[in-house]
Coordinates of C-alpha atoms and ligand atoms in Angstrom, one line a residue:
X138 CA -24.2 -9.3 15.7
X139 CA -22.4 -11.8 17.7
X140 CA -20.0 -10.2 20.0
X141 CA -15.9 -11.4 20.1
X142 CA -15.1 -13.4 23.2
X143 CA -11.9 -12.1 23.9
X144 CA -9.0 -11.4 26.5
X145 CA -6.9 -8.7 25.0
X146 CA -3.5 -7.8 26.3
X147 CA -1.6 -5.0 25.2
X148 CA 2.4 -4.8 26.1
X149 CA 2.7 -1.2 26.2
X150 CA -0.7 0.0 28.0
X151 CA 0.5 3.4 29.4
X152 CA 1.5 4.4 26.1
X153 CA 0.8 6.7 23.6
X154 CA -0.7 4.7 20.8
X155 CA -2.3 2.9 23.8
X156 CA -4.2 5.9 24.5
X157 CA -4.5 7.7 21.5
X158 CA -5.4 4.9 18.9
X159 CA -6.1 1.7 20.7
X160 CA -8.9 2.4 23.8
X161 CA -10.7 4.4 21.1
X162 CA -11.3 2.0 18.2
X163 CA -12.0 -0.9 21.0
X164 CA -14.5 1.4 22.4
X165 CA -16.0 1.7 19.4
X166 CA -16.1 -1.6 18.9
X167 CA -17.9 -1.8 22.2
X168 CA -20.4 0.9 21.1
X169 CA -21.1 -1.1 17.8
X170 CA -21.4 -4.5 19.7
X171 CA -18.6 -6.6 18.1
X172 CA -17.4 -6.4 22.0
X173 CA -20.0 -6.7 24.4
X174 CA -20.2 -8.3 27.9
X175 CA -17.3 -11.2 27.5
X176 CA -13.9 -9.3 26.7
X177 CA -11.3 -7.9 28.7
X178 CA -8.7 -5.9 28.3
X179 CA -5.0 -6.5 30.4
X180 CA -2.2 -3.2 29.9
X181 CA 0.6 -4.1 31.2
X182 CA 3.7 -1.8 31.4
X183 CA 6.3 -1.0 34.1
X184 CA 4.6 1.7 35.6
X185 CA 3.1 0.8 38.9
X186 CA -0.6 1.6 38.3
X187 CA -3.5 0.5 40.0
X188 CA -6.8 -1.0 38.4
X189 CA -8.0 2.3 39.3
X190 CA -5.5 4.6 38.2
X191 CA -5.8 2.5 34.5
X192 CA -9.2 2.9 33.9
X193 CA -8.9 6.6 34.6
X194 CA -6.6 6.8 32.0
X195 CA -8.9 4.4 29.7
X196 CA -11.9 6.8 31.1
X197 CA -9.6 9.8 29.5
X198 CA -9.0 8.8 26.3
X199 CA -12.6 8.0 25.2
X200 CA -13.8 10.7 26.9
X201 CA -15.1 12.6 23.4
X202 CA -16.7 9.7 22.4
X203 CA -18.9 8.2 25.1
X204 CA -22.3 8.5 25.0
X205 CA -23.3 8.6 28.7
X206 CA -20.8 8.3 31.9
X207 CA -22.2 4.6 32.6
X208 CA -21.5 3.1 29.4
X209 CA -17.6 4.5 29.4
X210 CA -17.7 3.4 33.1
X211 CA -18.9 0.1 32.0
X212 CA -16.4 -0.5 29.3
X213 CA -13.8 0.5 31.8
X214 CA -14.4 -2.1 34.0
X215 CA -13.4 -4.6 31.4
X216 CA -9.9 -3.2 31.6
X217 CA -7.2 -4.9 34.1
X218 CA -4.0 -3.3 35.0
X219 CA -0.4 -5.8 35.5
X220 CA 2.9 -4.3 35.8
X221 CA 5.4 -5.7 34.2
X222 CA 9.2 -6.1 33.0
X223 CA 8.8 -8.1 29.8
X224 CA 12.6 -9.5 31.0
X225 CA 10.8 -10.9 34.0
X226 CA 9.9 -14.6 33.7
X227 CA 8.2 -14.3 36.9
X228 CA 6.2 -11.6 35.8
X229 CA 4.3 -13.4 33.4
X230 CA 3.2 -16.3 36.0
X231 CA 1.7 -13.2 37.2
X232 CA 0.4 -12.2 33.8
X233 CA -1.1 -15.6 33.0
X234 CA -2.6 -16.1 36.9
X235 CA -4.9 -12.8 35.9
X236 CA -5.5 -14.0 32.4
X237 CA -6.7 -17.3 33.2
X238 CA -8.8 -15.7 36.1
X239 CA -10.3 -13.5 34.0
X240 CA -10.9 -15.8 31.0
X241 CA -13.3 -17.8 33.7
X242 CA -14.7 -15.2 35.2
X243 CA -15.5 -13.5 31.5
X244 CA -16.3 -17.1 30.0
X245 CA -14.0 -16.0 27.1
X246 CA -13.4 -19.9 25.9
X247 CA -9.2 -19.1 26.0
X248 CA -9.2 -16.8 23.3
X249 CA -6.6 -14.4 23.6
X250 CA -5.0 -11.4 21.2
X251 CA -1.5 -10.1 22.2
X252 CA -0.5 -7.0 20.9
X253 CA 2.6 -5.5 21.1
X254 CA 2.7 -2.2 21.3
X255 CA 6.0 -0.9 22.8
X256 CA 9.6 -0.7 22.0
X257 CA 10.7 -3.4 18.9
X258 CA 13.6 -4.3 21.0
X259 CA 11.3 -6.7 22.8
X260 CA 9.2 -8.3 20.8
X261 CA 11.3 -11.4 21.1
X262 CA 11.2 -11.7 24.6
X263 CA 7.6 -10.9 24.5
X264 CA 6.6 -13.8 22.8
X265 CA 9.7 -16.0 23.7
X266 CA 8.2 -15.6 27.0
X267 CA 4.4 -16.3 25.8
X268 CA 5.1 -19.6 24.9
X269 CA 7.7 -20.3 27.9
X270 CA 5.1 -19.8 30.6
X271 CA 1.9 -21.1 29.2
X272 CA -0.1 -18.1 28.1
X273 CA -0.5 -20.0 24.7
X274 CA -2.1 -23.2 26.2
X275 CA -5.8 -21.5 26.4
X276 CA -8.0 -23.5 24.6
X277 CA -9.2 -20.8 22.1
X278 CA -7.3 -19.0 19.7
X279 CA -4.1 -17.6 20.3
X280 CA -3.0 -14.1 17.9
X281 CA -0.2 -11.5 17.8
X282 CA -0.7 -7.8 16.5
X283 CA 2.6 -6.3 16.2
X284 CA 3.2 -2.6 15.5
X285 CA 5.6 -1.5 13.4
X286 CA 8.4 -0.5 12.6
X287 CA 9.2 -4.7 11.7
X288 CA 13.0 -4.7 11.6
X289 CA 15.1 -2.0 11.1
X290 CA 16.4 -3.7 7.4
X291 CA 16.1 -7.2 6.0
X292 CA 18.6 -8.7 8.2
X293 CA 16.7 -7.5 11.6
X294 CA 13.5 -8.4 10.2
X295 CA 14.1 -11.6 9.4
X296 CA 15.9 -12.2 12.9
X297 CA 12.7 -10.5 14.1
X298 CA 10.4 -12.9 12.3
X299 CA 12.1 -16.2 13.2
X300 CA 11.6 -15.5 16.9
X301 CA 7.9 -14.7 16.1
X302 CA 7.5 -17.7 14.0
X303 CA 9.3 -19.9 16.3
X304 CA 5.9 -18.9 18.9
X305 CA 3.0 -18.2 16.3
X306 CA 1.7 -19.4 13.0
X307 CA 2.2 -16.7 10.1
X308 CA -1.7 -17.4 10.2
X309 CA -1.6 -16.0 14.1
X310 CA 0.7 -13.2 13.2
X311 CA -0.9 -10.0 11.9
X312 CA 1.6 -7.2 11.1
X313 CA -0.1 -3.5 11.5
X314 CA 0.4 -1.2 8.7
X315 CA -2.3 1.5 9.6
X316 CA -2.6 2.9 6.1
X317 CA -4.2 -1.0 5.3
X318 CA -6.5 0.2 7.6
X319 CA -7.5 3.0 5.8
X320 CA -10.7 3.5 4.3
X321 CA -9.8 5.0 0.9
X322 CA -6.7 2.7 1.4
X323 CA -9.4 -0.1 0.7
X324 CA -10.8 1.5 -1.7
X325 CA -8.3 1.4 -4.4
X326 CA -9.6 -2.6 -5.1
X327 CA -13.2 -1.4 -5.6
X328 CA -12.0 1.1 -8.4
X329 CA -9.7 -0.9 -10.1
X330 CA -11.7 -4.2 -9.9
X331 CA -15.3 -3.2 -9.8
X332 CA -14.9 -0.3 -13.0
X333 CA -14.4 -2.3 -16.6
X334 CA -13.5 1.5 -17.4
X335 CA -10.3 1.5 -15.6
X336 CA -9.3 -2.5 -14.9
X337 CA -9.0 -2.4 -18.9
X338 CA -6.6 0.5 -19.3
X339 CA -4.8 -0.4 -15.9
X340 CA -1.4 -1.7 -17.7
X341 CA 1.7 0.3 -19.8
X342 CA -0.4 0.3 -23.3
X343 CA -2.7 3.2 -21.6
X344 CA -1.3 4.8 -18.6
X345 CA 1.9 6.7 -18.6
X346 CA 2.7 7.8 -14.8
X347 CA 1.6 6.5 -11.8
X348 CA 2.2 9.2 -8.6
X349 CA 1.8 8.1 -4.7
X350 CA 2.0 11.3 -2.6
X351 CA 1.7 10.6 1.0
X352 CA 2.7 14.5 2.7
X353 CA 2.6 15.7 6.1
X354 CA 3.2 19.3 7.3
X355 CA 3.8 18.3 10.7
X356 CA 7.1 17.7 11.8
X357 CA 8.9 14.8 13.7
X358 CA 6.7 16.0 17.2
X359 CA 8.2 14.3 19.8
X360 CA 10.0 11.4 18.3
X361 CA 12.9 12.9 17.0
X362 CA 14.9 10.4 18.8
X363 CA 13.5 7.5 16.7
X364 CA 12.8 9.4 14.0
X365 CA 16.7 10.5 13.6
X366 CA 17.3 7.0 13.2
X367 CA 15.0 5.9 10.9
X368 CA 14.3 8.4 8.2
X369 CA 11.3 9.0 6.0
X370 CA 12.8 6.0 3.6
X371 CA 12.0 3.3 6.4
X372 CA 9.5 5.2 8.6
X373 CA 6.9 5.8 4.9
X374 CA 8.6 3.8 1.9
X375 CA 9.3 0.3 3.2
X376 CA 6.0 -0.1 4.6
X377 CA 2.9 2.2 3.4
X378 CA 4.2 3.6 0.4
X379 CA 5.4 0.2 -1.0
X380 CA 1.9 -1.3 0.4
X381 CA -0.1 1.5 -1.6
X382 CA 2.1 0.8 -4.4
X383 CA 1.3 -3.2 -4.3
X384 CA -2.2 -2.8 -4.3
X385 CA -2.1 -0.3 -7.5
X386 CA 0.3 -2.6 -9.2
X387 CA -0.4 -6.0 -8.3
X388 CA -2.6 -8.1 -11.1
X389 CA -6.2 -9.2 -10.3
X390 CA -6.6 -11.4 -7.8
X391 CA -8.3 -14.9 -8.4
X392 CA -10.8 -14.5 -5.2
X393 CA -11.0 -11.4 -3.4
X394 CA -9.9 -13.3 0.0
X395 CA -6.4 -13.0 2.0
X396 CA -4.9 -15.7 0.7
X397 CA -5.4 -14.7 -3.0
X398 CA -4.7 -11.1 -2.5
X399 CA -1.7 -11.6 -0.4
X400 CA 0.0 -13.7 -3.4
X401 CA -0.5 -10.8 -6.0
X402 CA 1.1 -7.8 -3.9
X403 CA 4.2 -10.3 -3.1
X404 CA 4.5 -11.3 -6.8
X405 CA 4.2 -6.9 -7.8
X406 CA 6.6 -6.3 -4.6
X407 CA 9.0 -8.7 -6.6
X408 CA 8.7 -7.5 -9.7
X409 CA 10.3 -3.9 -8.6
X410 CA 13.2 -3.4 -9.7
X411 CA 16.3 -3.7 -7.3
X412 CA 18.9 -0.5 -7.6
X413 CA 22.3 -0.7 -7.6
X414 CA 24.1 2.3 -6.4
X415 CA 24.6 4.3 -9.2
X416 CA 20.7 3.5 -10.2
X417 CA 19.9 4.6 -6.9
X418 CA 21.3 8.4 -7.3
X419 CA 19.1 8.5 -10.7
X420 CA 16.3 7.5 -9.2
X421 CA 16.0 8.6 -5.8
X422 CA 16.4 11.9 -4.2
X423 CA 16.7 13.0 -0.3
X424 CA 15.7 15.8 1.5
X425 CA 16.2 17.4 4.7
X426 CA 13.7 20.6 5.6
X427 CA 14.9 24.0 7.5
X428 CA 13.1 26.6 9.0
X429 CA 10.1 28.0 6.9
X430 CA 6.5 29.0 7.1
X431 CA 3.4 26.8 6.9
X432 CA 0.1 29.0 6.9
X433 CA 2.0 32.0 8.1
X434 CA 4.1 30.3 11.2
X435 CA 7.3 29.7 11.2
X436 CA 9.1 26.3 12.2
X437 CA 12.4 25.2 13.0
X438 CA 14.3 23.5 10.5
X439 CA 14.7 19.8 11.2
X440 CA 18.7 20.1 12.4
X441 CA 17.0 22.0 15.1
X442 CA 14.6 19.6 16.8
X443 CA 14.6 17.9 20.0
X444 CA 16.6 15.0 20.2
X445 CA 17.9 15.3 16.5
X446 CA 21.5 15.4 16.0
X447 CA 22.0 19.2 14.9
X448 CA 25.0 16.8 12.6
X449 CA 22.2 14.8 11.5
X450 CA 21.9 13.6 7.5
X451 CA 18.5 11.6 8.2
X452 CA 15.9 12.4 5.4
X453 CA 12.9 14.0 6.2
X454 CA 11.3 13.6 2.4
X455 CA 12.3 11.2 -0.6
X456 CA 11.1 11.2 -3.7
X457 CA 11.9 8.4 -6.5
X458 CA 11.0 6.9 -9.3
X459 CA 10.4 2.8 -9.4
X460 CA 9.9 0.5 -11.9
X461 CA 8.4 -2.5 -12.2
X462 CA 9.7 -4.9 -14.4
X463 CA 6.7 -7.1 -15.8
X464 CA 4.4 -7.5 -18.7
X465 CA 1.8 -5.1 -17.1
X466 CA 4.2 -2.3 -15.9
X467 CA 7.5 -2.1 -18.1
X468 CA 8.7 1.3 -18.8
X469 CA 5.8 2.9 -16.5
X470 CA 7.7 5.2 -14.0
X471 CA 5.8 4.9 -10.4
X472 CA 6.6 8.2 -8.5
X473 CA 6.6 8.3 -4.8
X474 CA 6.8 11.3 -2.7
X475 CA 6.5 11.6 1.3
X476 CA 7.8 14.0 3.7
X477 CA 7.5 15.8 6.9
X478 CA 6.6 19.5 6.9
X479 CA 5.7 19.9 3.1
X480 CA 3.2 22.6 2.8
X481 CA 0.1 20.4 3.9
X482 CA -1.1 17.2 4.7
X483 CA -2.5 15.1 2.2
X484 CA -2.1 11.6 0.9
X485 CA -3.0 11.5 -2.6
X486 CA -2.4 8.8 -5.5
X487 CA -2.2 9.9 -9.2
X488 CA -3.4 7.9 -12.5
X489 CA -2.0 9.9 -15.2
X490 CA -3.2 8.0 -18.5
X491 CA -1.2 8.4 -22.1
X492 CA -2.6 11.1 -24.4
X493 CA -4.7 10.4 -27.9
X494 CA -2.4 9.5 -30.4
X495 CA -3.0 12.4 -32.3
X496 CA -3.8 15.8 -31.5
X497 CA -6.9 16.5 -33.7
X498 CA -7.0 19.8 -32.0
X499 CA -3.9 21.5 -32.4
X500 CA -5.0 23.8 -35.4
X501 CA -7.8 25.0 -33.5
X502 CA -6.9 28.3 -32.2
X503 CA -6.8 29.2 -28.5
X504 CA -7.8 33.1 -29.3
X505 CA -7.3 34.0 -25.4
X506 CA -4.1 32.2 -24.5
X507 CA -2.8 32.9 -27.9
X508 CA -1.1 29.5 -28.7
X509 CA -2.1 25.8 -29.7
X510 CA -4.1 23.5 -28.3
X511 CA -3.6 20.1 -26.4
X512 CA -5.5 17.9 -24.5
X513 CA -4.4 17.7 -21.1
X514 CA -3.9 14.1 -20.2
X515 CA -6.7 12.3 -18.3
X516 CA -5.6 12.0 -14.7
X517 CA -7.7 9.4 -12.0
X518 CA -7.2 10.8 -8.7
X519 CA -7.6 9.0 -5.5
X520 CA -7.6 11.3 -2.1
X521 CA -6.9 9.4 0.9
X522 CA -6.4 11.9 3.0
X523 CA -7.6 14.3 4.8
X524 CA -10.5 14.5 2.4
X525 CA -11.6 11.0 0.4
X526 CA -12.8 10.5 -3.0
X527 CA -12.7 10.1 -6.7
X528 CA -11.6 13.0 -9.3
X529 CA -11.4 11.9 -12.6
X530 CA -10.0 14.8 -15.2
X531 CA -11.1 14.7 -18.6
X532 CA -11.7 17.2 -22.0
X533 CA -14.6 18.7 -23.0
X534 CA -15.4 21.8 -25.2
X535 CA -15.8 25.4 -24.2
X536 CA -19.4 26.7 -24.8
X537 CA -19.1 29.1 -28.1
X538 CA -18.5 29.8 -31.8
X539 CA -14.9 28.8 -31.3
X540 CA -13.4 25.4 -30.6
X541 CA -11.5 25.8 -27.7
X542 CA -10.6 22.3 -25.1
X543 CA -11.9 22.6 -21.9
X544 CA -10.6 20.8 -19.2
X545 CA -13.1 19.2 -16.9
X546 CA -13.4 17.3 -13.4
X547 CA -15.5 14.8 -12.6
X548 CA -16.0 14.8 -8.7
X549 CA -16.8 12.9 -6.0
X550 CA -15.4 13.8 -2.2
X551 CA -17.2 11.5 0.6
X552 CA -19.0 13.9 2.9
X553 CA -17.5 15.2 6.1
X554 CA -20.4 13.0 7.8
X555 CA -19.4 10.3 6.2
X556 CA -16.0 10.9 6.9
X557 CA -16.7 11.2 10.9
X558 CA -17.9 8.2 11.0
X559 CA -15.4 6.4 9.2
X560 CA -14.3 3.7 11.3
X561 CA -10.9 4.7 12.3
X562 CA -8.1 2.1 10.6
X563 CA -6.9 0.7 13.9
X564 CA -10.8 -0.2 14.4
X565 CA -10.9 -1.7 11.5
X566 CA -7.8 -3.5 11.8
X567 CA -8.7 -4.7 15.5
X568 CA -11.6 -6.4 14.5
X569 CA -9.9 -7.9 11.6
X570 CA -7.8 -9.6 13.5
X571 CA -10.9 -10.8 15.9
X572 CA -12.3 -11.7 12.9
X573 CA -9.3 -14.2 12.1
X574 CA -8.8 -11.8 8.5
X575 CA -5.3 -10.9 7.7
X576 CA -6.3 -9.4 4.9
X577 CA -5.5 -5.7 5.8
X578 CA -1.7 -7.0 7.3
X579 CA 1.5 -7.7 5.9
X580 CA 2.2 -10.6 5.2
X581 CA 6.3 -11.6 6.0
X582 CA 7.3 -12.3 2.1
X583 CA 5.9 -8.3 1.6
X584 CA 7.7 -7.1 4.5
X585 CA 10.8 -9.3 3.2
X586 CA 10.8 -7.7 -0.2
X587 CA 10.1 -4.7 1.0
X588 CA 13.3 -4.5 2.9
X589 CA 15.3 -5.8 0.4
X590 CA 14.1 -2.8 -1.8
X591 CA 14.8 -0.1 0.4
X592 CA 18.1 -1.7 1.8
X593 CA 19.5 -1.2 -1.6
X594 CA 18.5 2.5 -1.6
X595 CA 19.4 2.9 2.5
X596 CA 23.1 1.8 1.4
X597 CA 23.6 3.4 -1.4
X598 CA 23.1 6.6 0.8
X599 CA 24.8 5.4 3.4
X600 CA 28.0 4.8 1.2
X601 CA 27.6 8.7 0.2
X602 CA 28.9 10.5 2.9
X603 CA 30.4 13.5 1.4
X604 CA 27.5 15.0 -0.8
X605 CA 25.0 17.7 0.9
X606 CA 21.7 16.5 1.6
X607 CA 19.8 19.2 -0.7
X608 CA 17.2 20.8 1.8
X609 CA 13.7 22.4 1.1
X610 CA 11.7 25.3 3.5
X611 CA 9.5 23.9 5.6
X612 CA 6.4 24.4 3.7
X613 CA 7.4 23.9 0.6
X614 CA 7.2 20.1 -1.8
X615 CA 10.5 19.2 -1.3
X616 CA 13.9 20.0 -2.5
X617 CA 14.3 21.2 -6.5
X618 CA 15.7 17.8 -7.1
X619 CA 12.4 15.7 -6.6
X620 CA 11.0 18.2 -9.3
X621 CA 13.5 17.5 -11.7
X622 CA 13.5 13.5 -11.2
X623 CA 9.9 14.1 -12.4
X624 CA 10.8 16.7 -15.2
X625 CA 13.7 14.6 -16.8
X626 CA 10.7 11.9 -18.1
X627 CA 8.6 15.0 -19.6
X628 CA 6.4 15.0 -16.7
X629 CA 5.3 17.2 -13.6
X630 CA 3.6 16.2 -10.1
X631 CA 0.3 16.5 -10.7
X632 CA -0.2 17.6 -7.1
X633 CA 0.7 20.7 -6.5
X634 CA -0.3 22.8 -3.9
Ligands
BG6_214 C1 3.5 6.5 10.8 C2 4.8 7.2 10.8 O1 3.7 5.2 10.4 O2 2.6 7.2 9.9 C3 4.7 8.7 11.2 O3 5.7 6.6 11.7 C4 3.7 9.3 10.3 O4 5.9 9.4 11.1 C5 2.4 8.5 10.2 O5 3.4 10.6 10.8 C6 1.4 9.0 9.2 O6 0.2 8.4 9.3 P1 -1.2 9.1 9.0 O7 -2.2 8.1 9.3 O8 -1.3 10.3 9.9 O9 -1.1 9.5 7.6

């Protein structure tokens, strides 16, 4: 395997995702050899650490996953510590001294990955500042990873972008969304385009409800602050749940390459339908949770958290129903549901396919349940998370004299083996961008059309300020109103727990 040259520097090294997502995955990619002896890593933040102190830290969060003290002490080295006020020009003469030290001391022929990991607020300057003081004049490649969230609507985002592009290339630009990381994530082309079985019945003729459930039963942690602000709507739907929902809806690509696969989702994104207001209170319904039990423990309700406004009306779940207006999708209902402290944790996309035509069984005689027969529909299920696999429901026949239907589950879970090592997203993702693959990122037209979706639905609710926000208990699915949006069609969440 030949290993990345690379200098890496990440604006927002002290922090969380620093620690908790990013030193891990490059450390893996250490362990795995994609980075080896010519790489290095600059944090810069505003603390005042020392080399010392930062490698500590670095030291600290791969401490689990190190295989002997001298290879984590190793990898440490390759990490370089700058503090640094992204509003100080001067700061990044500093800032591009060390990198071009350290790109001839690490013979890394000037390529370089910036990723911005801190507050959205400075992104601009951030790269403004890039380009203004040379660090973009390397010889090698020049990239930008930005975390999200991308904009706060369409109107930030595009403000957001034009700064970006003003700097970088769209082809230098790689916008995270973890859940493109994700293995199962991923996954969803092989099924659909490597299984004649489904890529033939994958259109309105054969399937009659498409369901994306991405739940969590924790709560809002310690980010209520930004988490007040934004909502489930823009912190799950514009980005993963609308991603998830390209790459189920989107039509075969030509090639299975970036380029190809990019123009697909963009032409499904724009083929959802755009709400007005009153479309938006049929379709769409908020919720907000209280206090309630999850496995026996009780938790606050949402109005009670730290740094939430005990006033607030921020969603912490939505549920609608979208449509897609072309050939393949017309009159197939796509239901999305995501929320924070639902009963548990699992992201989850149903396939519910029409039934037969006819019921050839309906006669037959249930002796036990006492009533008619019908065939349940066939449902493909694709679990994401926490456990990953296949389940594909059909009907078969009870053993006996009688005839009675028997429902049936074909099965496959990846094994918790497997499933540890699972490269993690952002390891994936990191090396995808080494790789020069944007693939697995969002491309601006998605995150565009994305915006303009949810904006619709964001000001429709914003416009409504004098009807409750219907609640749910913490641990339960979600306010009664995202189980009659499914009910009025004649269907039911197939995920239930
Ligand atoms: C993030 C959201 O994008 O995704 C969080 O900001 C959410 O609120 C998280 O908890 C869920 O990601 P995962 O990988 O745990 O499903």
């Amino acid at each position: 395997m030949q290993e990345k040259k690379v200098l890496i520097t990440i604006f927002g090294g002290t922090g969380d995702l620093a620690q908790r997502k990013l030193y891990p995955s490059l450390f893996r990619l250490y362990q795995k050899g994609h980075l080896k002896d010519q790489f290095a890593v600059i944090g810069t933040a505003r603390r005042p650490w020392s080399n010392e102190k930062y490698r500590e830290v670095i030291l600290a969060s791969i401490a689990n996953l190190a295989s002997s003290e001298e290879q984590a002490v190793t990898f440490a080295s390759h990490f370089y510590y700058q503090s640094h006020d992204v509003n100080d020009t001067n700061h990044y003469a500093t800032l591009k001294n060390l990198a071009d030290e350290l790109d001839r001391e690490y013979e890394l022929d000037g390529n370089r990955l910036f990723y911005l990991a801190m507050s959205p607020t400075f992104f601009g300057t951030i790269v403004n500042h890039l380009k203004s003081q040379g660090m973009l004049t390397s010889e090698g490649y020049h990239r930008v990873i930005i975390e999200k969230p991308f904009g706060t609507d369409f109107a930030t985002a595009e403000a957001l972008n034009k700064e970006i592009t003003n700097v970088f290339d769209e082809s230098e630009i790689y916008r995270i969304d973890h859940y493109l990381g994700k293995e199962m994530i991923q996954s969803i082309s092989a099924v659909r385009f490597a299984n004649m079985l489904f890529e033939a019945m994958w259109n309105n003729r054969y399937i009659d409800n498409v369901q994306i459930n991405l739940a969590e039963n924790l709560g809002v942690e310690e980010r209520g602050g930004y988490y007040d602000q934004s909502g489930a709507l823009k912190d799950m739907v514009q980005n993963h749940i609308l991603q998830v929902l390209a790459l189920l809806a989107m039509d075969p690509p030509a090639a299975f390459n970036e380029a190809e696969i990019r123009s697909e989702k963009i032409k499904a994104l724009r083929a959802i339908r755009l709400y007005d207001e009153e479309e938006v209170a049929k379709n769409f319904v908020r919720g907000q949770y209280v206090e309630g039990k999850i496995a026996g423990r009780k938790y606050q309700g949402y109005k009670e958290e730290e740094n939430v406004n005990p006033d607030s009306r921020t969603e912490t779940f939505v549920a609608g129903r979208f449509y897609i207006d072309n050939f393949r999708w017309s009159g197939v209902p796509f239901y999305v549901r995501t929320g924070k402290r639902m009963t548990e944790k699992g992201t989850r996309i149903n396939i519910v396919f029409k039934s037969v035509p006819i019921n050839l069984f309906s006669h037959s005689f249930d002796e036990e349940k006492q009533n008619l027969q019908k065939p349940e529909p066939n449902v493909l299920t694709i679990y994401i998370q926490p456990t990953e696999g296949f389940s594909l429901s059909l009907n078969g026949k009870e053993v006996g004299n009688n005839f009675n239907l028997l429902p049936v589950k074909l099965d496959y879970r990846n094994s918790a083996e497997i499933i540890a090592n699972t490269p993690e997203a952002y390891e994936k993702l990191i090396l995808d961008s080494l790789n020069g693959d944007g693939t697995n990122f969002t491309h601006w037209q998605e995150v565009a059309q994305s915006w303009k979706i949810v904006d619709q639905i964001r000001k429709a609710w914003d416009n409504d300020t004098t009807s409750e926000i219907p609640t749910y208990a913490a641990g339960t699915m979600g306010p009664d109103e995202a189980f009659h949006l499914i009910a009025e069609d004649g269907f039911e969440w197939v995920w239930q727990p």
